[in-house]
Amino acid sequence: MQIKLNGEPKEIQASTLEQLVSSYRLNPEAIVIELNNVIARKQTWATTALNIGDRVEIVSFVGGG
Amino acid sequence: MDEFIIGGRTLSSRFLLGTGKFKSKQELREVICRSGAEVVTVALRRIDLEKNEDNILSYLPENILLLTNTSGARNADEAVRLARLGRAAGHGNWVKIEVINDSKYLLPDNAETIKATEILAAEGFVVLPYMNPDLYAARALVKAGAAAVMPLGSLIGSNQGLRMKTLIEVLIAEISDVPIIVDAGIGRPSHAAEAMEMGAAAVLVNTALATAGDPPRMAEAFAKAIAAGRLAWLAGTGETSPLARASSPLTGFLHG
């Protein structure tokens, strides 16, 4: 299905946030996820289903002033 | 010990560090260790899904306090969104509000910054707003719940020093409820010492270190300058005079 991931249209196989995170081999400790403008807590990733057209933002800390 | 308090937390280092633009994360780690800083700023960005980059957090010393900035925010709502994302990462609730809508001078928007401060302070964040040194805005920030006020010394990343000196002196003189931390534009240890001599509670430095020839060594130079400036403030500097005042006795001369 197609979702918008970090602003870009993406075709994904994952059906939950947890599967999405592991499909990109992301370190869960290093990221924060926002699903349709709402922060998705880590504890909910396994049970949060993805739907067509969802807007997912995955962010992490970088150097900054 | 000459400590100070931000948001209930006692700090002994008056050197806050920005972590942007360093050549490597290893260099950043050396800079932090040599600076003695207890608080460092970090930014939040979309991750690059194509390459698995090293997580900056694994290079930071243990017990360092993270101050998430809201860089990239163009208004209060975007700053609030970034602050909430930062807190959700699980590394505390300190946020440096940075609302910028101008790409040439990167000047902070005080009105939007006040709005964001009010919302985030009410949500329990420890809010350190980056601002244009304006007395009325600073008072509004304190009223909105800011834990410190961070006026710019000069334009971000410019290394120009304390171009806003007079206005920052006004803030230091008039705002007594929260610490005044000079952020942005400090380019040399002497600038940092000057800010501390003026009575600033602390300084936040990034570009001056990242662009130095030897950043870890420069971090030590800044740490010493900040400590020296603070000591001078505590000691109380002497008055300036338009005319010479002899340092040696004006009696007992051998002539005459």
Coordinates of C-alpha atoms in Angstrom, one line a residue, chain A residues 6-59:
Chain A
N6 CA 8.8 11.7 5.7
G7 CA 7.0 13.7 3.1
E8 CA 7.6 11.2 0.2
P9 CA 5.1 8.8 -1.3
K10 CA 6.3 5.2 -0.5
E11 CA 5.0 1.8 -1.4
I12 CA 5.3 -0.4 1.7
Q13 CA 4.7 -4.0 2.7
A14 CA 4.5 -3.3 6.4
S15 CA 1.0 -3.3 8.0
T16 CA 2.0 -2.0 11.4
L17 CA 4.4 0.7 12.6
E18 CA 6.5 -2.0 14.2
Q19 CA 6.9 -3.7 10.9
L20 CA 7.7 -0.5 9.2
V21 CA 10.5 0.3 11.7
S22 CA 12.0 -3.1 11.3
S23 CA 11.7 -3.1 7.5
Y24 CA 14.1 -0.1 7.5
R25 CA 16.2 -1.6 10.2
L26 CA 15.8 1.5 12.4
N27 CA 16.9 1.6 16.0
P28 CA 13.6 2.0 18.0
E29 CA 15.5 3.8 20.8
A30 CA 16.8 6.5 18.4
I31 CA 13.5 7.5 16.7
V32 CA 10.2 9.1 17.3
I33 CA 7.2 8.5 15.1
E34 CA 4.3 10.7 14.3
L35 CA 1.3 9.1 12.6
N36 CA -1.1 11.6 10.9
N37 CA 0.3 14.4 13.1
V38 CA -0.2 12.4 16.4
I39 CA 2.8 11.1 18.3
A40 CA 2.8 7.3 18.3
R41 CA 4.3 5.9 21.5
K42 CA 6.7 2.9 21.2
Q43 CA 4.4 0.7 23.2
T44 CA 1.7 1.1 20.6
W45 CA 3.8 0.4 17.5
A46 CA 3.0 -3.3 17.4
T47 CA -0.7 -2.7 17.5
T48 CA -0.9 0.4 15.3
A49 CA -2.1 -0.6 11.9
L50 CA -1.1 1.4 8.8
N51 CA -3.7 2.5 6.3
I52 CA -3.5 3.7 2.7
G53 CA -2.6 7.4 2.6
D54 CA -1.3 7.6 6.2
R55 CA 1.3 10.3 6.8
V56 CA 4.2 9.0 8.8
E57 CA 7.0 11.1 10.1
I58 CA 10.1 9.4 11.6
V59 CA 12.5 11.7 13.2

